[in-house]
CSV table of C-alpha atoms and ligand atoms in Angstrom, one decimal:
chain,number,residue,atom,x,y,z
A,1166,MET,CA,18.8,22.0,18.1
A,1167,LEU,CA,20.1,17.9,17.6
A,1168,ARG,CA,22.5,17.6,14.6
A,1169,ILE,CA,22.8,14.2,13.4
A,1170,ALA,CA,26.0,13.5,10.9
A,1171,ILE,CA,24.9,10.8,7.8
A,1172,GLN,CA,26.8,9.7,5.2
A,1173,LYS,CA,26.4,11.9,2.4
A,1174,SER,CA,26.7,9.4,-0.7
A,1175,GLY,CA,27.1,6.0,-0.3
A,1176,ARG,CA,25.7,2.6,1.4
A,1177,LEU,CA,24.6,4.4,4.7
A,1178,SER,CA,22.8,6.7,2.6
A,1179,GLU,CA,19.5,6.1,1.8
A,1180,GLU,CA,18.4,3.5,4.9
A,1181,SER,CA,19.9,6.6,6.9
A,1182,LEU,CA,17.9,9.2,5.5
A,1183,ASN,CA,14.2,6.2,5.6
A,1184,LEU,CA,14.9,6.2,9.8
A,1185,ILE,CA,14.3,9.5,9.8
A,1186,ARG,CA,11.8,9.9,7.3
A,1187,GLU,CA,9.6,6.6,9.4
A,1188,CYS,CA,10.3,8.5,12.5
A,1189,GLY,CA,7.8,11.5,10.7
A,1190,ILE,CA,10.4,13.9,10.6
A,1191,SER,CA,10.8,15.6,7.8
A,1192,PHE,CA,13.1,17.6,6.5
A,1193,ILE,CA,13.6,19.6,2.7
A,1194,GLY,CA,16.5,19.4,1.0
A,1195,SER,CA,18.8,16.4,-0.1
A,1196,SER,CA,21.7,15.7,0.6
A,1197,LEU,CA,23.3,17.9,-2.1
A,1198,LYS,CA,23.7,20.8,0.1
A,1199,LEU,CA,26.2,19.8,3.4
A,1200,LYS,CA,23.2,20.5,5.7
A,1201,THR,CA,19.4,21.0,5.9
A,1202,GLU,CA,16.9,21.6,9.3
A,1203,CYS,CA,13.9,18.8,9.9
A,1204,THR,CA,10.7,21.2,10.0
A,1205,ASN,CA,8.7,19.3,12.5
A,1206,PHE,CA,11.7,17.9,15.1
A,1207,PRO,CA,14.4,20.1,16.3
A,1208,LEU,CA,16.6,18.3,14.4
A,1209,GLU,CA,19.3,19.1,11.8
A,1210,ILE,CA,20.9,17.0,9.1
A,1211,LEU,CA,24.6,16.7,8.6
A,1212,PHE,CA,25.4,14.9,5.4
A,1213,LEU,CA,29.2,13.8,5.8
A,1214,ARG,CA,31.9,10.6,4.7
A,1215,ASP,CA,31.1,8.4,6.7
A,1216,ASP,CA,35.3,8.3,7.9
A,1217,ASP,CA,34.2,12.1,9.8
A,1218,ILE,CA,31.2,11.2,11.1
A,1219,PRO,CA,33.5,9.7,14.4
A,1220,GLY,CA,35.5,12.3,14.9
A,1221,TYR,CA,32.8,14.8,14.3
A,1222,VAL,CA,30.4,13.0,17.1
A,1223,ALA,CA,33.1,13.0,19.8
A,1224,ASP,CA,34.5,16.6,18.6
A,1225,GLY,CA,31.1,17.6,19.1
A,1226,VAL,CA,30.5,18.7,15.5
A,1227,ALA,CA,27.4,16.8,15.5
A,1228,ASP,CA,26.0,16.0,18.2
A,1229,ILE,CA,24.4,12.0,17.1
A,1230,GLY,CA,26.0,9.8,14.2
A,1231,ILE,CA,25.4,7.0,12.0
A,1232,VAL,CA,28.1,5.0,11.1
A,1233,GLY,CA,29.0,1.4,10.4
A,1234,GLN,CA,30.8,-0.3,13.4
A,1235,ASN,CA,33.9,-1.2,11.1
A,1236,VAL,CA,34.3,2.6,10.7
A,1237,LEU,CA,33.8,3.1,14.1
A,1238,VAL,CA,35.7,0.6,15.6
A,1239,GLU,CA,38.1,1.1,13.3
A,1240,GLU,CA,39.0,5.0,14.8
A,1241,GLY,CA,38.8,3.5,18.4
A,1242,LYS,CA,35.6,5.2,18.5
A,1243,GLU,CA,33.1,2.4,19.9
A,1244,GLU,CA,32.6,4.3,23.5
A,1245,LEU,CA,29.9,6.3,22.1
A,1246,THR,CA,27.9,4.3,20.4
A,1247,VAL,CA,24.5,4.7,21.6
A,1248,GLU,CA,23.4,1.4,19.9
A,1249,ALA,CA,23.0,-0.8,16.5
A,1250,LEU,CA,20.3,0.1,14.8
A,1251,GLY,CA,19.7,-3.6,11.9
A,1252,PHE,CA,21.1,-2.0,8.7
A,1253,SER,CA,24.3,-2.4,6.4
A,1254,LYS,CA,25.2,-5.6,7.6
A,1255,CYS,CA,28.4,-6.1,6.0
A,1256,ARG,CA,31.9,-8.4,7.9
A,1257,LEU,CA,35.7,-7.7,7.4
A,1258,SER,CA,36.8,-10.6,6.1
A,1259,LEU,CA,40.2,-12.0,5.0
A,1260,ALA,CA,40.5,-13.9,1.2
A,1261,VAL,CA,43.0,-15.1,-0.8
A,1262,PRO,CA,43.3,-16.2,-4.4
A,1263,LYS,CA,40.9,-18.7,-4.8
A,1264,SER,CA,43.8,-21.0,-5.7
A,1265,ASP,CA,46.0,-20.8,-2.5
A,1266,GLU,CA,45.9,-23.3,-0.4
A,1267,TYR,CA,44.2,-22.2,2.9
A,1268,SER,CA,43.9,-24.6,6.2
A,1269,SER,CA,44.1,-22.0,8.6
A,1270,ILE,CA,45.3,-18.2,9.7
A,1271,GLN,CA,48.9,-19.8,10.8
A,1272,ASP,CA,49.3,-20.1,6.7
A,1273,LEU,CA,49.5,-15.7,6.5
A,1274,ASN,CA,52.1,-16.0,9.2
A,1275,GLY,CA,54.7,-13.9,6.6
A,1276,LYS,CA,52.6,-12.6,4.4
A,1277,ASN,CA,51.4,-9.4,3.4
A,1278,ILE,CA,47.9,-8.1,3.3
A,1279,ALA,CA,46.1,-5.2,1.5
A,1280,THR,CA,43.1,-3.5,4.2
A,1281,SER,CA,41.8,-0.2,4.6
A,1282,TYR,CA,40.8,-1.5,7.8
A,1283,PRO,CA,44.4,-1.9,9.9
A,1284,ASN,CA,43.7,-1.6,13.8
A,1285,LEU,CA,40.7,-4.4,13.4
A,1286,LEU,CA,43.2,-6.5,11.4
A,1287,GLN,CA,46.4,-6.3,13.4
A,1288,ALA,CA,43.8,-6.4,16.6
A,1289,PHE,CA,42.7,-9.6,14.8
A,1290,LEU,CA,45.9,-11.1,14.0
A,1291,ASP,CA,47.7,-10.4,17.7
A,1292,LYS,CA,44.2,-12.4,19.0
A,1293,GLN,CA,45.1,-15.3,16.6
A,1294,GLY,CA,49.0,-15.1,17.0
A,1295,VAL,CA,49.6,-14.4,13.7
A,1296,GLN,CA,52.8,-11.8,11.9
A,1297,ALA,CA,52.5,-10.7,9.1
A,1298,GLN,CA,52.3,-7.0,7.7
A,1299,ILE,CA,49.9,-5.2,6.6
A,1300,HIS,CA,49.9,-2.7,4.2
A,1301,THR,CA,46.9,0.1,4.6
A,1302,ILE,CA,45.2,1.1,1.6
A,1303,SER,CA,41.8,3.0,0.8
A,1304,GLY,CA,40.7,1.6,-1.6
A,1305,SER,CA,39.5,-1.3,-4.4
A,1306,VAL,CA,41.6,-3.8,-2.1
A,1307,GLU,CA,39.9,-6.0,-3.8
A,1308,ILE,CA,42.9,-5.8,-7.1
A,1309,ALA,CA,45.5,-5.9,-4.8
A,1310,PRO,CA,47.4,-9.7,-4.6
A,1311,SER,CA,46.8,-9.0,-8.5
A,1312,ILE,CA,48.8,-6.4,-9.4
A,1313,GLY,CA,51.3,-8.0,-6.8
A,1314,LEU,CA,51.5,-6.0,-3.9
A,1315,ALA,CA,49.5,-8.3,-1.5
A,1316,GLU,CA,49.3,-12.0,-0.9
A,1317,ALA,CA,45.7,-11.5,0.6
A,1318,ILE,CA,43.2,-8.9,1.4
A,1319,CYS,CA,41.2,-7.9,4.2
A,1320,ASP,CA,37.8,-6.0,2.9
A,1321,ILE,CA,34.1,-5.7,4.1
A,1322,VAL,CA,32.4,-8.1,2.1
A,1323,SER,CA,28.2,-8.6,1.5
A,1324,SER,CA,27.1,-10.6,-1.4
A,1325,GLY,CA,30.9,-11.9,-1.7
A,1326,SER,CA,30.3,-11.2,-4.7
A,1327,THR,CA,33.4,-8.9,-5.2
A,1328,LEU,CA,35.7,-11.3,-4.2
A,1329,ILE,CA,34.3,-13.9,-6.5
A,1330,SER,CA,34.5,-11.7,-9.4
A,1331,ASN,CA,38.2,-10.9,-8.5
A,1332,GLY,CA,38.9,-14.5,-8.1
A,1333,LEU,CA,39.6,-14.4,-4.4
A,1334,LYS,CA,38.6,-16.5,-1.3
A,1335,GLU,CA,37.1,-15.8,1.5
A,1336,VAL,CA,39.2,-17.8,4.7
A,1337,GLU,CA,38.3,-15.8,8.0
A,1338,ARG,CA,35.9,-13.6,9.1
A,1339,VAL,CA,37.8,-10.8,11.1
A,1340,PHE,CA,34.5,-8.2,12.4
A,1341,LYS,CA,31.0,-8.5,12.0
A,1342,SER,CA,29.2,-4.5,10.9
A,1343,GLU,CA,26.3,-3.3,11.4
A,1344,ALA,CA,25.2,0.0,11.3
A,1345,VAL,CA,25.4,2.0,14.4
A,1346,LEU,CA,23.7,5.5,16.5
A,1347,ILE,CA,26.4,6.6,18.3
A,1348,ALA,CA,26.3,10.7,20.4
A,1349,ASN,CA,28.6,12.7,21.5
A,1350,GLN,CA,29.3,11.8,25.4
A,1351,GLU,CA,29.1,15.3,26.8
A,1352,LEU,CA,25.0,16.3,25.6
A,1353,THR,CA,23.5,19.0,27.4
A,1354,GLN,CA,20.8,18.2,29.3
A,1355,GLU,CA,18.3,19.5,26.2
A,1356,LYS,CA,19.6,18.0,23.5
A,1357,ARG,CA,19.6,14.4,25.6
A,1358,GLN,CA,16.0,15.2,25.9
A,1359,VAL,CA,16.0,15.2,21.7
A,1360,LEU,CA,17.2,12.1,21.6
A,1361,GLU,CA,15.6,10.2,24.2
A,1362,LYS,CA,12.2,11.6,22.0
A,1363,LEU,CA,14.2,10.0,18.8
A,1364,LEU,CA,15.5,6.8,20.5
A,1365,PHE,CA,12.0,6.1,21.5
A,1366,ARG,CA,10.5,6.8,17.6
A,1367,ILE,CA,13.2,4.5,16.3
A,1368,HIS,CA,12.2,1.9,18.3
A,1369,ALA,CA,9.2,2.1,17.3
A,1370,VAL,CA,10.1,2.2,13.9
A,1371,GLN,CA,12.8,-0.7,14.9
A,1372,ARG,CA,9.2,-3.3,16.1
A,1373,ALA,CA,6.5,-1.8,13.3
A,1374,ARG,CA,9.2,-3.2,11.3
A,1375,LYS,CA,9.8,-6.9,12.4
A,1376,ALA,CA,6.3,-7.3,13.3
A,1377,LYS,CA,3.6,-8.1,11.2
A,1378,TYR,CA,-0.5,-8.0,12.2
A,1379,ILE,CA,-2.0,-10.9,11.5
A,1380,LEU,CA,-6.3,-11.2,10.9
A,1381,LEU,CA,-7.9,-14.5,10.5
A,1382,ASN,CA,-11.5,-16.8,10.7
A,1383,SER,CA,-11.7,-18.8,13.3
A,1384,PRO,CA,-14.2,-21.4,14.6
A,1385,ASP,CA,-15.5,-20.7,17.4
A,1386,ASP,CA,-14.8,-23.9,18.8
A,1387,LYS,CA,-11.3,-23.4,18.0
A,1388,ILE,CA,-10.1,-20.0,18.5
A,1389,GLU,CA,-8.8,-21.3,21.6
A,1390,GLU,CA,-6.7,-23.7,20.5
A,1391,ILE,CA,-5.3,-20.8,17.5
A,1392,SER,CA,-5.2,-17.9,20.3
A,1393,LYS,CA,-3.0,-20.5,21.9
A,1394,LEU,CA,-0.5,-20.6,18.3
A,1395,LEU,CA,-0.7,-16.8,18.7
A,1396,PRO,CA,1.6,-14.8,19.7
A,1397,SER,CA,0.4,-10.8,20.4
A,1398,ILE,CA,1.4,-7.7,23.1
A,1399,LYS,CA,-1.4,-8.6,25.4
A,1400,ALA,CA,-4.3,-11.1,24.3
A,1401,PRO,CA,-5.1,-11.2,20.2
A,1402,THR,CA,-8.8,-9.8,20.3
A,1403,VAL,CA,-11.3,-11.5,18.8
A,1404,LEU,CA,-14.5,-10.2,17.1
A,1405,PRO,CA,-18.0,-12.1,16.1
A,1406,LEU,CA,-17.7,-12.3,12.2
A,1407,ALA,CA,-21.5,-12.0,11.1
A,1408,GLU,CA,-22.0,-15.5,10.5
A,1409,GLU,CA,-22.5,-18.0,13.3
A,1410,GLY,CA,-20.6,-19.7,14.9
A,1411,TRP,CA,-17.2,-17.6,13.5
A,1412,SER,CA,-14.5,-15.2,14.7
A,1413,SER,CA,-12.4,-12.7,13.0
A,1414,LEU,CA,-9.0,-13.3,15.6
A,1415,HIS,CA,-6.6,-10.7,14.8
A,1416,SER,CA,-2.7,-10.4,15.9
A,1417,VAL,CA,0.6,-8.6,15.9
A,1418,VAL,CA,3.7,-11.9,14.7
A,1419,ASN,CA,6.7,-11.2,14.1
A,1420,GLU,CA,8.4,-11.8,11.3
A,1421,ASP,CA,11.0,-15.1,12.0
A,1422,ASP,CA,8.2,-16.9,13.7
A,1423,PHE,CA,6.1,-15.8,10.2
A,1424,TRP,CA,5.7,-19.0,8.5
A,1425,GLU,CA,6.4,-21.7,11.0
A,1426,ILE,CA,3.0,-20.4,12.9
A,1427,ILE,CA,0.7,-19.7,10.0
A,1428,GLU,CA,1.5,-23.7,8.9
A,1429,LYS,CA,0.3,-24.6,13.2
A,1430,ILE,CA,-2.7,-22.2,12.4
A,1431,LYS,CA,-3.8,-23.2,9.3
A,1432,ALA,CA,-3.8,-26.9,9.7
A,1433,ALA,CA,-6.0,-25.9,13.3
A,1434,GLY,CA,-8.4,-24.8,11.5
A,1435,ALA,CA,-8.3,-21.2,10.7
A,1436,GLN,CA,-9.2,-19.4,7.8
A,1437,GLY,CA,-8.7,-16.0,5.7
A,1438,ILE,CA,-5.3,-15.2,6.6
A,1439,LEU,CA,-4.6,-11.8,6.3
A,1440,VAL,CA,-1.1,-10.3,7.0
A,1441,VAL,CA,-0.5,-6.6,7.1
A,1442,PRO,CA,2.5,-4.7,7.9
A,1443,ILE,CA,3.1,-2.2,11.0
A,1444,GLU,CA,3.8,1.4,10.6
A,1445,LYS,CA,5.0,2.1,14.0
A,1446,MET,CA,4.1,0.0,17.3
A,1447,ILE,CA,4.2,1.0,20.5
A,1448,ILE,CA,3.8,-0.5,23.8
B,1098,PRT,O1,32.5,8.7,0.6
B,1098,PRT,P1,32.3,7.9,2.0
B,1098,PRT,O2,33.7,8.0,2.9
B,1098,PRT,O3,31.5,8.2,2.8
B,1098,PRT,O4,32.7,6.4,2.0
B,1098,PRT,P2,32.6,4.7,1.5
B,1098,PRT,O5,33.2,4.7,0.0
B,1098,PRT,O6,34.1,5.0,2.4
B,1098,PRT,O7,32.1,3.4,1.8
B,1098,PRT,P3,30.4,3.1,1.3
B,1098,PRT,O8,29.2,3.8,1.1
B,1098,PRT,O9,31.1,2.3,0.7
B,1098,PRT,O10,29.8,1.9,2.5
B,1098,PRT,C1,29.6,2.8,4.0
B,1098,PRT,C2,30.2,1.7,4.4
B,1098,PRT,O11,28.3,0.7,4.6
B,1098,PRT,C3,31.0,0.7,5.4
B,1098,PRT,O12,31.8,1.4,6.6
B,1098,PRT,C4,30.0,-0.7,5.8
B,1098,PRT,O13,29.7,-0.4,7.0
B,1098,PRT,C5,29.2,-0.8,5.3
B,1098,PRT,N1,28.5,-1.9,3.9
B,1098,PRT,C6,27.4,-2.6,3.9
B,1098,PRT,C7,29.6,-1.7,3.0
B,1098,PRT,C8,28.8,-2.9,2.3
B,1098,PRT,N2,28.2,-2.8,3.1
B,1098,PRT,C9,30.1,-3.3,1.1
B,1098,PRT,N3,29.6,-4.5,0.4
B,1098,PRT,N4,31.4,-0.9,3.0
B,1098,PRT,C10,31.7,-1.5,2.0
B,1098,PRT,N5,31.0,-2.6,0.5
B,1098,PRT,C11,32.2,-2.5,-0.2
B,1098,PRT,C12,33.0,-3.6,0.1
B,1098,PRT,O14,34.1,-2.2,-0.2
B,1098,PRT,C13,33.2,-4.5,-1.3
B,1098,PRT,O15,33.9,-3.7,-2.3
B,1098,PRT,O16,31.7,-3.9,-1.6
B,1098,PRT,C14,32.0,-4.8,-1.7
B,1098,PRT,C15,31.7,-5.9,-1.7
B,1098,PRT,O17,31.1,-6.2,-2.0
B,1098,PRT,P4,29.9,-7.6,-1.8
B,1098,PRT,O18,28.2,-7.7,-1.5
B,1098,PRT,O19,30.4,-7.7,-3.7
B,1098,PRT,O20,30.5,-8.8,-1.4
B,1099,ZN,ZN1,34.6,6.2,3.4
């Protein structure tokens, strides 16, 4: 049985559980409990505070875990990384009061900066050759300038609205983060095999999230031209329609290229274009 640590309650929790579910793994119970066993896969879920996850995985209390890179690197445990998972994207940024004049990072020399990420911030300041006093606080960092605790802050930003509503402006990006899968470095052979199985499923889910299945009708004399515009795993599927002179083309397109491809195939004569989500994708 492989033990996975995920955040009990917070911004990583739901997407972490969704990923497990999308891998076809079922479990009863919720994060109200400390742990739960999966019913159809040798996996046990531990629900923890995100800050504790790297330590528990490093010590082998949990075998694997899902945590933000910001927390992992702050705790000096990036060597546990298996791979990035593509969700909970955010950045650690420096911000100053909106009314402050700011021209470069050198303006922070001699200033007080409040943060919950002293190690990441110190490394960034060292690299930039800036000397500042770091005040480590555990929460509500954004209010530090207004209560006179610091002249600047270094905090996690995603939409930027927290900064704006506290009269602050983002001036430097210190670190880019997303959720990552981490693993203990001394897993037994058996546990490693379960992890491989889980990764196989995660990859199928991730590929499917980015891909769309596309179906369209094409005049037979346009099949070649349209096929060239369609990316596919091997080659598009071509099936005859009941109406003579027409065929149906099926393929897989990447979400990022999607609109551009649609425009081109439409211009080339495609009709009745349908785009449907893919649940799993194994290649
Ligand atoms: O209780 P526990 O210790 O487990 O949770 P936590 O409160 O420490 O963490 P939580 O749930 O807030 O965040 C977990 C992880 O989600 C972080 O470590 C990041 O990797 C990631 N993440 C993604 C974020 C955000 N987006 C985010 N926006 N973490 C925090 N925020 C906060 C930020 O601190 C600030 O207060 O949201 C505010 C900014 O958001 P915007 O959208 O207004 O810019
Ligand atoms: Zn935390």
